[in-house]
Coordinates of C-alpha atoms in Angstrom, one line a residue:
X4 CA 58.8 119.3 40.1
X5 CA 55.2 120.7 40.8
X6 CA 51.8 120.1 39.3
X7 CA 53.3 121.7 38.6
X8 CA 55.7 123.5 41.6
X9 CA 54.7 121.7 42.4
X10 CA 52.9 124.2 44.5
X11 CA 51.5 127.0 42.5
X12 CA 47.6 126.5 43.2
X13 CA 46.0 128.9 40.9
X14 CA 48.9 129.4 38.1
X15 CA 48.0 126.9 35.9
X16 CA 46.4 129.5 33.6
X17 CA 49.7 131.1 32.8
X18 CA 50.6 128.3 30.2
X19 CA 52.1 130.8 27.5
X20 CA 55.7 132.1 27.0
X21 CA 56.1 136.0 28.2
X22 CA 58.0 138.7 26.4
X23 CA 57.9 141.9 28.9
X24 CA 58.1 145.5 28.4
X25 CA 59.6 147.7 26.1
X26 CA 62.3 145.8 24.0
X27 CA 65.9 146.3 25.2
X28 CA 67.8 145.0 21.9
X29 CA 68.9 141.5 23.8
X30 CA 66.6 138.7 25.3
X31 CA 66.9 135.7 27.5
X32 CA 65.0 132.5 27.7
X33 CA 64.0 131.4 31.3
X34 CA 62.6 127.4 30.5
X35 CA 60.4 126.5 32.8
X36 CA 57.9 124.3 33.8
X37 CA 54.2 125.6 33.5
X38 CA 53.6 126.3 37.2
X39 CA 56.3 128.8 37.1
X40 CA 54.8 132.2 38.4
X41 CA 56.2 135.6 39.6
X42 CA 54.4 138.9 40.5
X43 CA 54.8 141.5 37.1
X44 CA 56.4 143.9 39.4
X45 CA 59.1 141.7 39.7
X46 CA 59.3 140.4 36.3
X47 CA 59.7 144.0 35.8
X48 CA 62.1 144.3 38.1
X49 CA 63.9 140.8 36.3
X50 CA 64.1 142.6 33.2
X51 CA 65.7 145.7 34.5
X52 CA 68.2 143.8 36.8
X53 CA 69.5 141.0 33.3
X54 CA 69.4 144.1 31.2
X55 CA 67.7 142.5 28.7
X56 CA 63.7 141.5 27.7
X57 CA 62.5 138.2 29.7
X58 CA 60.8 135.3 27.6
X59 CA 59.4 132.4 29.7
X60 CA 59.0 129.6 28.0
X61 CA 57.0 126.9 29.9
X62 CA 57.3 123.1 28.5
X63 CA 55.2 121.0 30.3
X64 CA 55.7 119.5 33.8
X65 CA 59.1 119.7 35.4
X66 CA 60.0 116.7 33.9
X67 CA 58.6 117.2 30.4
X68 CA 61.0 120.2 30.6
X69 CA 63.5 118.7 31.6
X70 CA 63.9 115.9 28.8
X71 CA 63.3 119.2 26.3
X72 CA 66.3 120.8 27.5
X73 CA 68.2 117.3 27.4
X74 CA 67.1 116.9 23.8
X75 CA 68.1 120.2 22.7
X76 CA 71.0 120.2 24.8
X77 CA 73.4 121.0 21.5
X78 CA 71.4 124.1 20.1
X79 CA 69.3 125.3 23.6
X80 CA 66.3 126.4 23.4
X81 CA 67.0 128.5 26.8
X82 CA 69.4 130.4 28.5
X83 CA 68.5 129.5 31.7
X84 CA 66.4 126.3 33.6
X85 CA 64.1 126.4 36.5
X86 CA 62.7 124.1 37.9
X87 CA 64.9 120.8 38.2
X88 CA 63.8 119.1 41.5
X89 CA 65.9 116.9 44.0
X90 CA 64.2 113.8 41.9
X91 CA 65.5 114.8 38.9
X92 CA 68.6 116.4 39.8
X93 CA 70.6 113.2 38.9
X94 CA 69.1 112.8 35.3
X95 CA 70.0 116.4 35.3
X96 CA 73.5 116.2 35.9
X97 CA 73.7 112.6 34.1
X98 CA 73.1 114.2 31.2
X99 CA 75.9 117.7 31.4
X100 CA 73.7 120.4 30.4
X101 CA 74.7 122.9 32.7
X102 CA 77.8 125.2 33.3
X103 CA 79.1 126.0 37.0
X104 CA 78.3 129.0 38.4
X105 CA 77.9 130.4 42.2
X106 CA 75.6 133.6 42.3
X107 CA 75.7 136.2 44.3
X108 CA 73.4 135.4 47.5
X109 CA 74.5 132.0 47.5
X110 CA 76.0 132.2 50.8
X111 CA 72.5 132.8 52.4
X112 CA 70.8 129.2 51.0
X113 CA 70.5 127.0 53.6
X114 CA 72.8 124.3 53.4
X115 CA 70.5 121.7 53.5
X116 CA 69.4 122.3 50.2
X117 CA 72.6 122.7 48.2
X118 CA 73.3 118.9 46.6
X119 CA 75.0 119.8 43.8
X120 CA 79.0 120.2 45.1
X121 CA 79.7 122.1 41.8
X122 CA 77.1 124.6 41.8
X123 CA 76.1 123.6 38.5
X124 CA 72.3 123.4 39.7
X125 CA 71.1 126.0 42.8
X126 CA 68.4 125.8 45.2
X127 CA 65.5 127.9 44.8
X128 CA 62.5 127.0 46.3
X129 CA 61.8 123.8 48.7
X130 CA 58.7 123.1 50.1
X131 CA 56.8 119.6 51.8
X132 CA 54.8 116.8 49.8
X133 CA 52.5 115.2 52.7
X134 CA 48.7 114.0 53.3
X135 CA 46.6 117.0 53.1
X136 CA 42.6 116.2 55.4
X137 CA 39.7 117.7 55.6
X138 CA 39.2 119.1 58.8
X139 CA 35.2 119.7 58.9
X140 CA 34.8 116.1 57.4
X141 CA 36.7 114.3 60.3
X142 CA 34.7 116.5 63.0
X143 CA 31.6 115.8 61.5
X144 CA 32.5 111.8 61.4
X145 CA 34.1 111.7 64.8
X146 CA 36.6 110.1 63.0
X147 CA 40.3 110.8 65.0
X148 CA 42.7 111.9 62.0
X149 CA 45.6 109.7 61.0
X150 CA 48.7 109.8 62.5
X151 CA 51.5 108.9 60.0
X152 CA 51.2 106.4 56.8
X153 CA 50.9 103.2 58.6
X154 CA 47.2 104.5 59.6
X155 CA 45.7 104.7 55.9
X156 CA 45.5 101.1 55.8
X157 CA 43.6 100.5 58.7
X158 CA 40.0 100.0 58.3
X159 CA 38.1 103.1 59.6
X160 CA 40.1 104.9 56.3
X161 CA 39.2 102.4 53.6
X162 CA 38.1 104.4 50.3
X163 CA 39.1 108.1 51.8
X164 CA 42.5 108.8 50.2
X165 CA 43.3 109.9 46.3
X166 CA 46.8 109.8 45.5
X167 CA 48.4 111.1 42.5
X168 CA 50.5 108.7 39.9
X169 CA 54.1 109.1 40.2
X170 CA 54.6 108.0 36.5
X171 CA 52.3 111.6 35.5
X172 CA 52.3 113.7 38.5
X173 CA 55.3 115.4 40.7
X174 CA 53.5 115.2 43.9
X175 CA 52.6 111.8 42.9
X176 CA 56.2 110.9 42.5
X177 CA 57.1 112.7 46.0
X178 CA 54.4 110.1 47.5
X179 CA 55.8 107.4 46.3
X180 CA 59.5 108.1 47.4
X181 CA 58.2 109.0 51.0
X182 CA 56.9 105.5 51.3
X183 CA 60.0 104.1 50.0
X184 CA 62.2 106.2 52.5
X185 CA 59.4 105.1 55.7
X186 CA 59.3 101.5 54.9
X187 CA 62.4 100.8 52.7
X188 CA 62.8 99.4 49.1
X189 CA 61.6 96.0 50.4
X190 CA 58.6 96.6 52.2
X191 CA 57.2 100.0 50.4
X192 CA 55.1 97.3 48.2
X193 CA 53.6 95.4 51.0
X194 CA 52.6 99.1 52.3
X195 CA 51.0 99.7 48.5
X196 CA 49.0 96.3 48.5
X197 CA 47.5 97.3 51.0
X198 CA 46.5 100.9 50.6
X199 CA 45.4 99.6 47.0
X200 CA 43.2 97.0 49.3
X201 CA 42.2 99.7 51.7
X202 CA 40.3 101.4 48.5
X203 CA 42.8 104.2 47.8
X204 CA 42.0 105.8 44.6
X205 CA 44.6 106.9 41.8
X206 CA 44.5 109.5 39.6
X207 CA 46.7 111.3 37.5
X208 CA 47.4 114.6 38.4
X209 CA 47.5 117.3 41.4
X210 CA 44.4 119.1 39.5
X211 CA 42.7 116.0 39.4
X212 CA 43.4 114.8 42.9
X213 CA 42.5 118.3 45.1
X214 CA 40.3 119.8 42.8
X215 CA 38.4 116.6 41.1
X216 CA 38.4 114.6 44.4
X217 CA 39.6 116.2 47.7
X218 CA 36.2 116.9 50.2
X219 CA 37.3 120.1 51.3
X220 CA 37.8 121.4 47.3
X221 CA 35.6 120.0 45.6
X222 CA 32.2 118.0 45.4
X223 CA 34.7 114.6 46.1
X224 CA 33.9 111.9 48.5
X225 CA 37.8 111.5 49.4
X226 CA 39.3 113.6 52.8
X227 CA 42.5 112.8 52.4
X228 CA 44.7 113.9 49.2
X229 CA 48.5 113.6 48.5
X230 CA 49.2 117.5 48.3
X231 CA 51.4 120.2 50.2
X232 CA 52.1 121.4 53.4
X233 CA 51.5 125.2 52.1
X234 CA 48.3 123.9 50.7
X235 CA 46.6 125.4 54.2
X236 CA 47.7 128.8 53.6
X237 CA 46.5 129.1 50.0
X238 CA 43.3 128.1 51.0
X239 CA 43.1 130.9 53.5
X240 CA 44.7 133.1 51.3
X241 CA 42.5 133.0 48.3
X242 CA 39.3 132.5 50.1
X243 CA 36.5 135.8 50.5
X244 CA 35.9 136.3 53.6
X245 CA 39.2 135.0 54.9
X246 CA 39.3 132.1 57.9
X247 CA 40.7 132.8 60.7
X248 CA 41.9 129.2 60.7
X249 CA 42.5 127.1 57.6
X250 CA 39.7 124.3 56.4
X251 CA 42.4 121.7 56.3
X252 CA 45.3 120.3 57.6
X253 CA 48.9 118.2 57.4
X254 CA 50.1 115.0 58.2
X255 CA 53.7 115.4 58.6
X256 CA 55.4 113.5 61.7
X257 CA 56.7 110.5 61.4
X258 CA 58.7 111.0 58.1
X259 CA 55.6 111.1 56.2
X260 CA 56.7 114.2 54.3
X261 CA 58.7 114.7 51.2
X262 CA 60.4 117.8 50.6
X263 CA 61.0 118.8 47.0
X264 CA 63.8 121.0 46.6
X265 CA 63.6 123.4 43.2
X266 CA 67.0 124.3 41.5
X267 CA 67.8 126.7 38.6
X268 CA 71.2 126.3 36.7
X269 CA 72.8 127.9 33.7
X270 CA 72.5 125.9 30.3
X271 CA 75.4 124.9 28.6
X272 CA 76.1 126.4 24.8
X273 CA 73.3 129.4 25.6
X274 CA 74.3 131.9 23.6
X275 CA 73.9 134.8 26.1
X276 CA 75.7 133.6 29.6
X277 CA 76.5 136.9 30.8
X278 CA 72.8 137.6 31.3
X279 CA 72.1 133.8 32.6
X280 CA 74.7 135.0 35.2
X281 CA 72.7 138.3 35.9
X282 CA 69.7 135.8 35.9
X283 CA 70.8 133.4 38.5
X284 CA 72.1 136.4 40.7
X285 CA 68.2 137.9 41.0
X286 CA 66.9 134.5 41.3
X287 CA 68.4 134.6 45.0
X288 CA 67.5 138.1 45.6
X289 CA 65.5 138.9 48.4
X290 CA 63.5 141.0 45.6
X291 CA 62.6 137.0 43.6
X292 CA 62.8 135.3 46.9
X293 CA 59.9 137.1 48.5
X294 CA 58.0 137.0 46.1
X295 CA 57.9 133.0 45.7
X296 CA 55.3 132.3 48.7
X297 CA 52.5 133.7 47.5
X298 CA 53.3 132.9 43.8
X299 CA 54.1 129.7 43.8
X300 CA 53.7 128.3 47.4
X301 CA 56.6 126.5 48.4
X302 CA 59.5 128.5 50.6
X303 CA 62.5 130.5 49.3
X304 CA 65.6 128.7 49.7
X305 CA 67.6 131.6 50.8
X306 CA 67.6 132.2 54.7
X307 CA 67.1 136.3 54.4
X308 CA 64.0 136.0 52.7
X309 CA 60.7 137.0 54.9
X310 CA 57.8 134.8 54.8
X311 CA 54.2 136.5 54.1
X312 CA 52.3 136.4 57.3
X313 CA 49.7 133.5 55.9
X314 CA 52.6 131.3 55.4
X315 CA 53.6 132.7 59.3
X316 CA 50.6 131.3 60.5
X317 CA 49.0 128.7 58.4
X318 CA 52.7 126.4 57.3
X319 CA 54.3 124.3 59.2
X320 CA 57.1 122.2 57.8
X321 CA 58.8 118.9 59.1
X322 CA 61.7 119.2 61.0
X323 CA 62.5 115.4 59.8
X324 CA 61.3 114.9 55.7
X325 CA 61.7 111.9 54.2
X326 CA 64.4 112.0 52.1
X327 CA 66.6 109.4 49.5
X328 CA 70.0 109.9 47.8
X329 CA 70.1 111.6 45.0
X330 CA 72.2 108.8 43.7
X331 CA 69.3 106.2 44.8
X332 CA 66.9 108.0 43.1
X333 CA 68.9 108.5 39.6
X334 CA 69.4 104.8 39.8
X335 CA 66.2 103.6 40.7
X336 CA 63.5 105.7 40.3
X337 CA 62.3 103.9 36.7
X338 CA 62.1 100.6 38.3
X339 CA 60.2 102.0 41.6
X340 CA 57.5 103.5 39.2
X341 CA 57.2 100.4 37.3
X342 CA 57.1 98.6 40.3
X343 CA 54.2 100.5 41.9
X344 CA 52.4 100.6 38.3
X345 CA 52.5 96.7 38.3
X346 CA 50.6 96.6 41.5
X347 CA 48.5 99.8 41.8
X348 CA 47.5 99.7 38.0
X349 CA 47.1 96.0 37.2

């Protein structure tokens, strides 16, 4: 999903598999995606609650994991899978590699993010793709902020966005299906010719984008990047002294916000279910659920979960995302990413 989680700002570093704590005779595999990130109290506290010792094996970006555990589908190299997003969930399910199963706190998701009717795959973690801006750089340009997508292609923002590609990024990906659900499968590529003429610049990851290009993080000439509407609070979060206010904000009215919704599910022919079970039950703990904000910035998908007080104050989420089938997307996202490659790339 993310840049990982999608989301996870400053867990990039935590690339290795984990094996925690004193052995306890049985392990289970948690497969991942490398922006997967919890506290070590609660990994701790994971351990204690499967009964077992915790490795977490991260493989790439969510959908580099993905196509691992499709592969190995027939001897799994996991128990358990986090981190299948609502633009993969079709693939995911395509393909039959995971068992039904309802955990316990299941009746506190909200509804809105449960797709999957046979609770093979269960929501998470959701959180808002959208135009990130520099707030200092449009003050100190007089420059009035855009309003919604149709705004990046008007002259006064010619070369000021980076975007990520959706063929290499999740974000990127996000992007592109927001502007397919705004403008519709037969105009999203008028839209695109004309942000490409507009001088947006493409490059191929979240990292890349915020870090590499985006004004407010970087030494980049671009205030406006494809990133997250948590993105705020982490950069009031990590910062020393802390803002009062955030350095930069969202763009999300209009429908000019994707929201990503993570899922974890069960894999078929693991050889330990009864701890995947035990697994999936403290996934939607309040003790996992709380801890998500400030590990991997995105919102927990269970409804009893408190939110840190950053996230209180510096997130706002849209109360109308963009959103596609999941059918739609399964059937068409291949041919939407080769259509955008053929004109942003050529």
């Amino acid at each position: 999903m993310k840049p990982y989680a999608a989301v996870a700002i400053v867990c990039f570093f935590l690339a290795m598999p984990i094996l925690t704590g004193q052995a306890l005779g049985r392990e289970l595999t948690l497969m991942t995606h490398d922006s997967f990130s919890m506290s070590e109290s609660v990994l701790e506290d994971f351990k204690t609650a499967v009964g077992a010792d915790i490795t977490v094996l991260r493989s790439g970006d969510a959908g580099q994991a993905l196509n691992k555990a499709i592969l190995s589908k027939n001897n799994p190299m996991a128990d358990l899978f986090f981190g299948v997003d609502n633009t993969f969930i079709g693939r995911a399910l395509d393909n039959d590699i995971f068992m039904a199963y309802t955990p316990k706190g299941f009746e506190d998701i909200n509804t809105t993010l449960l797709l999957d009717g046979e609770n093979r795959l269960i929501p998470v973690d959701f959180g808002d793709v959208c135009l990130n801006y520099d707030i200092k750089w449009f003050k100190a340009k007089h420059l009035a902020l855009p309003a919604g997508l149709e705004d990046l292609i008007r002259p006064e923002y010619k070369d000021l966005t980076v975007v990520q590609n959706p063929a290499t990024s999740s974000p990127g990906l996000a992007f592109l299906l927001t502007t397919i659900s705004r403008f519709g499968e037969n105009e999203y590529i008028s839209f695109w010719q004309k942000l490409k003429a507009n001088g947006v610049m493409v490059v191929n990851s979240w990292q890349e984008a915020y870090w590499g290009q985006f004004t407010a993080a970087s030494k980049g000439e671009r205030p406006i990047v494809v990133s997250y509407a948590s993105s705020p609070a982490a950069e009031v979060f990590y910062a020393d002294p802390k803002p009062d206010t955030a350095p930069t904000g969202i763009i999300i009215g209009n429908r000019s916000a994707f929201r990503q919704i993570e899922f974890a599910g069960i894999l078929k022919n693991s050889a330990n279910t009864d701890l995947a079970k035990k697994a999936m039950d403290f996934l939607l703990s309040n003790k996992f659920q709380e801890d998500i904000p400030l590990q991997m910035f995105v919102f927990p998908a269970s409804t009893k979960a408190r939110l840190p007080e950053v996230f209180l104050k510096h997130v706002k989420i849209t109360d109308a995302p963009a959103s596609l089938p999941a059918d739609d997307i399964r059937q068409n996202r291949d041919k939407w990413i080769r259509e955008w490659t053929e004109t942003l790339l050529r």
